[in-house]
Amino acid sequence: MTSLKDLKKQLRLEALGRRDALDIGWRIEASLRMAEIGASAIDFEPGTIVSGFLPIRSEADTRPLISALRDRGAKLCLPIVLDRETIIFRELLRGAPMVDTGFGTSGPGPEAPVVDPELMLVPLAAFDPRGHRLGYGAGHYDRAIARLHAAGRKPRLIGIAFDCQEVVRVPDEDHDVVIPEILTESGLRRFAPQL
């Protein structure tokens, strides 16, 4: 019998394999489409703190999207991996130097202010039609979101993925965070709240 952990690992590997197989030129065009869609479909008040992320491996490139959101008045931040357990968010200021932040990522250095995002663009490996997601397996975002919730903050969560990362069903556990919206190259999907 396959364990839940093994099933998640298999779904993750399959979805990431499909994403990795996408032509680089197609990924660029799809990322630009996502930016166009997101720039008009994601509503927020000027001054809202929005966390983006810089792409690693074959992820969608969110830089055009976060640039468009900045042009509409968003205050940007990026996730910083502090250790195997913790990520924080540092403000992304135009022209500020970027530093290696580990795990193949880069972001603002320690001189940048730490902020709590109000709207989070969340990377993922796979998602299902209910808004359940599989991350990369380290649980960074689940813990970061739980920390924000414990502090009384309820950031709006929008997953970022390509359509090919959708699976029939992500096996879910009590600690998993449901993502109510997913932005792909075909649009911004909104999922009904779970009862």
PDB file of C-alpha atoms in Angstrom:
ATOM      1  CA  MET A   1       0.000   0.000   0.000  1.00  0.00           C
ATOM      2  CA  THR A   2       1.346   3.438  -0.972  1.00  0.00           C
ATOM      3  CA  SER A   3       1.827   5.874   1.906  1.00  0.00           C
ATOM      4  CA  LEU A   4       0.462   9.423   1.766  1.00  0.00           C
ATOM      5  CA  LYS A   5       4.030  10.740   1.715  1.00  0.00           C
ATOM      6  CA  ASP A   6       4.936   8.489  -1.238  1.00  0.00           C
ATOM      7  CA  LEU A   7       1.769   9.463  -3.121  1.00  0.00           C
ATOM      8  CA  LYS A   8       2.538  13.169  -2.658  1.00  0.00           C
ATOM      9  CA  LYS A   9       6.116  12.597  -3.781  1.00  0.00           C
ATOM     10  CA  GLN A  10       4.936  10.778  -6.926  1.00  0.00           C
ATOM     11  CA  LEU A  11       2.379  13.483  -7.818  1.00  0.00           C
ATOM     12  CA  ARG A  12       5.031  16.163  -7.223  1.00  0.00           C
ATOM     13  CA  LEU A  13       7.576  14.406  -9.446  1.00  0.00           C
ATOM     14  CA  GLU A  14       5.042  13.897 -12.256  1.00  0.00           C
ATOM     15  CA  ALA A  15       3.792  17.502 -12.195  1.00  0.00           C
ATOM     16  CA  LEU A  16       7.321  18.921 -12.040  1.00  0.00           C
ATOM     17  CA  GLY A  17       8.362  16.577 -14.855  1.00  0.00           C
ATOM     18  CA  ARG A  18       5.593  18.008 -17.045  1.00  0.00           C
ATOM     19  CA  ARG A  19       6.642  21.539 -16.117  1.00  0.00           C
ATOM     20  CA  ASP A  20      10.330  20.805 -16.769  1.00  0.00           C
ATOM     21  CA  ALA A  21       9.426  19.444 -20.218  1.00  0.00           C
ATOM     22  CA  LEU A  22       7.858  22.751 -21.314  1.00  0.00           C
ATOM     23  CA  ASP A  23       9.829  24.595 -23.970  1.00  0.00           C
ATOM     24  CA  ILE A  24      11.683  27.570 -22.471  1.00  0.00           C
ATOM     25  CA  GLY A  25      10.278  29.954 -25.091  1.00  0.00           C
ATOM     26  CA  TRP A  26       6.762  28.739 -24.337  1.00  0.00           C
ATOM     27  CA  ARG A  27       7.348  29.228 -20.580  1.00  0.00           C
ATOM     28  CA  ILE A  28       8.430  32.828 -21.216  1.00  0.00           C
ATOM     29  CA  GLU A  29       5.333  33.546 -23.305  1.00  0.00           C
ATOM     30  CA  ALA A  30       3.068  31.830 -20.760  1.00  0.00           C
ATOM     31  CA  SER A  31       4.646  33.863 -17.933  1.00  0.00           C
ATOM     32  CA  LEU A  32       3.974  37.069 -19.872  1.00  0.00           C
ATOM     33  CA  ARG A  33       0.351  35.949 -20.421  1.00  0.00           C
ATOM     34  CA  MET A  34       0.037  35.304 -16.684  1.00  0.00           C
ATOM     35  CA  ALA A  35       1.342  38.822 -16.012  1.00  0.00           C
ATOM     36  CA  GLU A  36      -1.238  40.339 -18.374  1.00  0.00           C
ATOM     37  CA  ILE A  37      -4.070  38.337 -16.824  1.00  0.00           C
ATOM     38  CA  GLY A  38      -2.934  38.918 -13.239  1.00  0.00           C
ATOM     39  CA  ALA A  39      -2.312  42.639 -13.711  1.00  0.00           C
ATOM     40  CA  SER A  40      -6.008  43.169 -14.429  1.00  0.00           C
ATOM     41  CA  ALA A  41      -7.621  40.283 -12.482  1.00  0.00           C
ATOM     42  CA  ILE A  42      -5.828  40.714  -9.142  1.00  0.00           C
ATOM     43  CA  ASP A  43      -7.495  43.572  -7.297  1.00  0.00           C
ATOM     44  CA  PHE A  44      -5.905  45.297  -4.296  1.00  0.00           C
ATOM     45  CA  GLU A  45      -5.574  48.697  -2.692  1.00  0.00           C
ATOM     46  CA  PRO A  46      -2.465  50.816  -3.408  1.00  0.00           C
ATOM     47  CA  GLY A  47       0.118  50.250  -0.687  1.00  0.00           C
ATOM     48  CA  THR A  48      -0.826  46.574  -0.242  1.00  0.00           C
ATOM     49  CA  ILE A  49       2.239  44.477   0.610  1.00  0.00           C
ATOM     50  CA  VAL A  50       2.554  41.781  -2.076  1.00  0.00           C
ATOM     51  CA  SER A  51       5.044  38.934  -1.840  1.00  0.00           C
ATOM     52  CA  GLY A  52       6.303  37.588  -5.115  1.00  0.00           C
ATOM     53  CA  PHE A  53       9.106  35.154  -5.759  1.00  0.00           C
ATOM     54  CA  LEU A  54      11.942  34.929  -8.241  1.00  0.00           C
ATOM     55  CA  PRO A  55      11.789  31.841 -10.443  1.00  0.00           C
ATOM     56  CA  ILE A  56      13.982  28.835  -9.810  1.00  0.00           C
ATOM     57  CA  ARG A  57      14.282  25.820 -12.063  1.00  0.00           C
ATOM     58  CA  SER A  58      11.333  25.769 -14.493  1.00  0.00           C
ATOM     59  CA  GLU A  59       8.897  27.894 -12.456  1.00  0.00           C
ATOM     60  CA  ALA A  60       6.745  30.547 -14.083  1.00  0.00           C
ATOM     61  CA  ASP A  61       8.616  33.846 -14.137  1.00  0.00           C
ATOM     62  CA  THR A  62       6.675  36.174 -11.831  1.00  0.00           C
ATOM     63  CA  ARG A  63       8.905  39.213 -12.458  1.00  0.00           C
ATOM     64  CA  PRO A  64       6.630  40.704 -15.164  1.00  0.00           C
ATOM     65  CA  LEU A  65       3.605  40.208 -12.884  1.00  0.00           C
ATOM     66  CA  ILE A  66       5.153  41.736  -9.773  1.00  0.00           C
ATOM     67  CA  SER A  67       6.428  44.630 -11.867  1.00  0.00           C
ATOM     68  CA  ALA A  68       2.884  45.243 -13.149  1.00  0.00           C
ATOM     69  CA  LEU A  69       1.520  45.050  -9.580  1.00  0.00           C
ATOM     70  CA  ARG A  70       4.179  47.535  -8.423  1.00  0.00           C
ATOM     71  CA  ASP A  71       3.087  49.897 -11.226  1.00  0.00           C
ATOM     72  CA  ARG A  72      -0.445  49.687  -9.757  1.00  0.00           C
ATOM     73  CA  GLY A  73       0.803  50.688  -6.307  1.00  0.00           C
ATOM     74  CA  ALA A  74       1.793  47.418  -4.615  1.00  0.00           C
ATOM     75  CA  LYS A  75       4.614  47.436  -2.092  1.00  0.00           C
ATOM     76  CA  LEU A  76       6.701  44.364  -2.980  1.00  0.00           C
ATOM     77  CA  CYS A  77       8.581  41.832  -0.904  1.00  0.00           C
ATOM     78  CA  LEU A  78      10.340  38.531  -1.541  1.00  0.00           C
ATOM     79  CA  PRO A  79      10.635  35.396   0.582  1.00  0.00           C
ATOM     80  CA  ILE A  80      13.973  34.792   2.271  1.00  0.00           C
ATOM     81  CA  VAL A  81      14.865  31.281   3.431  1.00  0.00           C
ATOM     82  CA  LEU A  82      16.460  31.707   6.857  1.00  0.00           C
ATOM     83  CA  ASP A  83      16.936  28.023   7.563  1.00  0.00           C
ATOM     84  CA  ARG A  84      15.354  24.680   6.756  1.00  0.00           C
ATOM     85  CA  GLU A  85      12.274  25.676   8.785  1.00  0.00           C
ATOM     86  CA  THR A  86      11.695  29.383   8.287  1.00  0.00           C
ATOM     87  CA  ILE A  87      11.086  31.965   5.606  1.00  0.00           C
ATOM     88  CA  ILE A  88      10.581  35.662   6.195  1.00  0.00           C
ATOM     89  CA  PHE A  89       9.677  38.397   3.730  1.00  0.00           C
ATOM     90  CA  ARG A  90      11.939  41.376   3.008  1.00  0.00           C
ATOM     91  CA  GLU A  91      10.840  44.496   1.184  1.00  0.00           C
ATOM     92  CA  LEU A  92      11.950  44.684  -2.444  1.00  0.00           C
ATOM     93  CA  LEU A  93      13.001  48.214  -3.287  1.00  0.00           C
ATOM     94  CA  ARG A  94      13.844  49.354  -6.803  1.00  0.00           C
ATOM     95  CA  GLY A  95      17.614  49.329  -7.319  1.00  0.00           C
ATOM     96  CA  ALA A  96      18.406  47.581  -4.012  1.00  0.00           C
ATOM     97  CA  PRO A  97      21.129  44.921  -4.250  1.00  0.00           C
ATOM     98  CA  MET A  98      20.062  41.289  -4.349  1.00  0.00           C
ATOM     99  CA  VAL A  99      22.003  38.637  -2.443  1.00  0.00           C
ATOM    100  CA  ASP A 100      22.149  34.851  -2.488  1.00  0.00           C
ATOM    101  CA  THR A 101      19.615  33.679   0.074  1.00  0.00           C
ATOM    102  CA  GLY A 102      20.224  29.928  -0.201  1.00  0.00           C
ATOM    103  CA  PHE A 103      18.329  27.051  -1.761  1.00  0.00           C
ATOM    104  CA  GLY A 104      18.884  28.506  -5.251  1.00  0.00           C
ATOM    105  CA  THR A 105      17.112  31.765  -4.439  1.00  0.00           C
ATOM    106  CA  SER A 106      18.092  35.403  -4.194  1.00  0.00           C
ATOM    107  CA  GLY A 107      16.461  38.388  -2.578  1.00  0.00           C
ATOM    108  CA  PRO A 108      16.969  41.613  -0.667  1.00  0.00           C
ATOM    109  CA  GLY A 109      19.785  41.568   1.878  1.00  0.00           C
ATOM    110  CA  PRO A 110      19.543  41.875   5.664  1.00  0.00           C
ATOM    111  CA  GLU A 111      19.395  45.683   5.469  1.00  0.00           C
ATOM    112  CA  ALA A 112      15.936  45.456   3.823  1.00  0.00           C
ATOM    113  CA  PRO A 113      12.959  45.779   6.195  1.00  0.00           C
ATOM    114  CA  VAL A 114      11.124  42.579   7.160  1.00  0.00           C
ATOM    115  CA  VAL A 115       7.404  42.897   6.326  1.00  0.00           C
ATOM    116  CA  ASP A 116       4.267  40.753   6.538  1.00  0.00           C
ATOM    117  CA  PRO A 117       2.616  40.276   3.146  1.00  0.00           C
ATOM    118  CA  GLU A 118      -1.071  40.993   2.712  1.00  0.00           C
ATOM    119  CA  LEU A 119      -1.243  39.254  -0.659  1.00  0.00           C
ATOM    120  CA  MET A 120       1.040  36.282  -1.362  1.00  0.00           C
ATOM    121  CA  LEU A 121       1.960  34.830  -4.743  1.00  0.00           C
ATOM    122  CA  VAL A 122       2.707  31.236  -3.782  1.00  0.00           C
ATOM    123  CA  PRO A 123       4.905  28.862  -5.807  1.00  0.00           C
ATOM    124  CA  LEU A 124       3.774  25.264  -6.024  1.00  0.00           C
ATOM    125  CA  ALA A 125       4.589  21.916  -7.582  1.00  0.00           C
ATOM    126  CA  ALA A 126       1.012  20.734  -8.194  1.00  0.00           C
ATOM    127  CA  PHE A 127      -2.575  21.754  -7.519  1.00  0.00           C
ATOM    128  CA  ASP A 128      -6.033  20.273  -7.870  1.00  0.00           C
ATOM    129  CA  PRO A 129      -9.468  21.664  -8.815  1.00  0.00           C
ATOM    130  CA  ARG A 130     -10.275  22.253  -5.107  1.00  0.00           C
ATOM    131  CA  GLY A 131      -7.320  24.612  -4.559  1.00  0.00           C
ATOM    132  CA  HIS A 132      -5.227  22.103  -2.672  1.00  0.00           C
ATOM    133  CA  ARG A 133      -1.531  22.410  -3.460  1.00  0.00           C
ATOM    134  CA  LEU A 134       1.657  20.480  -3.223  1.00  0.00           C
ATOM    135  CA  GLY A 135       4.718  22.559  -2.494  1.00  0.00           C
ATOM    136  CA  TYR A 136       8.246  21.304  -2.920  1.00  0.00           C
ATOM    137  CA  GLY A 137       8.070  19.239   0.253  1.00  0.00           C
ATOM    138  CA  ALA A 138       9.880  21.441   2.790  1.00  0.00           C
ATOM    139  CA  GLY A 139       6.711  23.093   4.167  1.00  0.00           C
ATOM    140  CA  HIS A 140       8.184  26.625   4.120  1.00  0.00           C
ATOM    141  CA  TYR A 141       5.026  28.325   2.881  1.00  0.00           C
ATOM    142  CA  ASP A 142       2.687  26.280   5.095  1.00  0.00           C
ATOM    143  CA  ARG A 143       4.700  27.378   8.156  1.00  0.00           C
ATOM    144  CA  ALA A 144       4.975  31.006   6.973  1.00  0.00           C
ATOM    145  CA  ILE A 145       1.214  31.211   6.410  1.00  0.00           C
ATOM    146  CA  ALA A 146       0.545  29.536   9.786  1.00  0.00           C
ATOM    147  CA  ARG A 147       2.876  32.093  11.455  1.00  0.00           C
ATOM    148  CA  LEU A 148       0.978  34.974   9.810  1.00  0.00           C
ATOM    149  CA  HIS A 149      -2.374  33.481  10.856  1.00  0.00           C
ATOM    150  CA  ALA A 150      -1.103  33.062  14.452  1.00  0.00           C
ATOM    151  CA  ALA A 151      -0.211  36.788  14.424  1.00  0.00           C
ATOM    152  CA  GLY A 152      -3.779  37.637  13.366  1.00  0.00           C
ATOM    153  CA  ARG A 153      -2.947  38.250   9.704  1.00  0.00           C
ATOM    154  CA  LYS A 154      -4.941  36.634   6.886  1.00  0.00           C
ATOM    155  CA  PRO A 155      -3.040  37.238   3.656  1.00  0.00           C
ATOM    156  CA  ARG A 156      -4.796  36.657   0.349  1.00  0.00           C
ATOM    157  CA  LEU A 157      -3.166  33.605  -1.258  1.00  0.00           C
ATOM    158  CA  ILE A 158      -2.751  33.160  -5.013  1.00  0.00           C
ATOM    159  CA  GLY A 159      -0.912  30.109  -6.292  1.00  0.00           C
ATOM    160  CA  ILE A 160       1.259  30.486  -9.399  1.00  0.00           C
ATOM    161  CA  ALA A 161       1.580  27.536 -11.773  1.00  0.00           C
ATOM    162  CA  PHE A 162       1.234  26.355 -15.329  1.00  0.00           C
ATOM    163  CA  ASP A 163      -1.913  24.447 -16.327  1.00  0.00           C
ATOM    164  CA  CYS A 164       0.166  21.268 -16.784  1.00  0.00           C
ATOM    165  CA  GLN A 165       0.778  21.175 -13.029  1.00  0.00           C
ATOM    166  CA  GLU A 166      -2.871  20.411 -12.287  1.00  0.00           C
ATOM    167  CA  VAL A 167      -3.594  16.936 -10.937  1.00  0.00           C
ATOM    168  CA  VAL A 168      -6.915  15.189 -10.310  1.00  0.00           C
ATOM    169  CA  ARG A 169      -6.603  15.312  -6.521  1.00  0.00           C
ATOM    170  CA  VAL A 170      -3.910  16.347  -4.071  1.00  0.00           C
ATOM    171  CA  PRO A 171      -4.114  14.179  -0.960  1.00  0.00           C
ATOM    172  CA  ASP A 172      -4.686  16.619   1.875  1.00  0.00           C
ATOM    173  CA  GLU A 173      -3.814  16.624   5.544  1.00  0.00           C
ATOM    174  CA  ASP A 174      -5.112  18.790   8.381  1.00  0.00           C
ATOM    175  CA  HIS A 175      -2.074  21.116   8.332  1.00  0.00           C
ATOM    176  CA  ASP A 176      -2.245  21.775   4.564  1.00  0.00           C
ATOM    177  CA  VAL A 177      -3.155  25.294   3.457  1.00  0.00           C
ATOM    178  CA  VAL A 178      -5.814  25.569   0.739  1.00  0.00           C
ATOM    179  CA  ILE A 179      -5.038  28.206  -1.896  1.00  0.00           C
ATOM    180  CA  PRO A 180      -8.333  29.915  -2.840  1.00  0.00           C
ATOM    181  CA  GLU A 181      -6.983  31.261  -6.154  1.00  0.00           C
ATOM    182  CA  ILE A 182      -4.537  29.897  -8.727  1.00  0.00           C
ATOM    183  CA  LEU A 183      -3.132  31.971 -11.601  1.00  0.00           C
ATOM    184  CA  THR A 184      -2.099  30.030 -14.695  1.00  0.00           C
ATOM    185  CA  GLU A 185      -1.533  30.967 -18.308  1.00  0.00           C
ATOM    186  CA  SER A 186      -5.233  30.354 -18.981  1.00  0.00           C
ATOM    187  CA  GLY A 187      -6.622  32.597 -16.253  1.00  0.00           C
ATOM    188  CA  LEU A 188      -7.190  33.287 -12.571  1.00  0.00           C
ATOM    189  CA  ARG A 189      -9.205  30.461 -11.060  1.00  0.00           C
ATOM    190  CA  ARG A 190     -11.147  31.014  -7.851  1.00  0.00           C
ATOM    191  CA  PHE A 191     -12.133  28.019  -5.766  1.00  0.00           C
ATOM    192  CA  ALA A 192     -15.172  27.744  -3.511  1.00  0.00           C
ATOM    193  CA  PRO A 193     -14.352  27.746   0.210  1.00  0.00           C
ATOM    194  CA  GLN A 194     -14.148  24.282   1.745  1.00  0.00           C
ATOM    195  CA  LEU A 195     -16.934  23.375   4.185  1.00  0.00           C
TER     196      LEU A 195
END
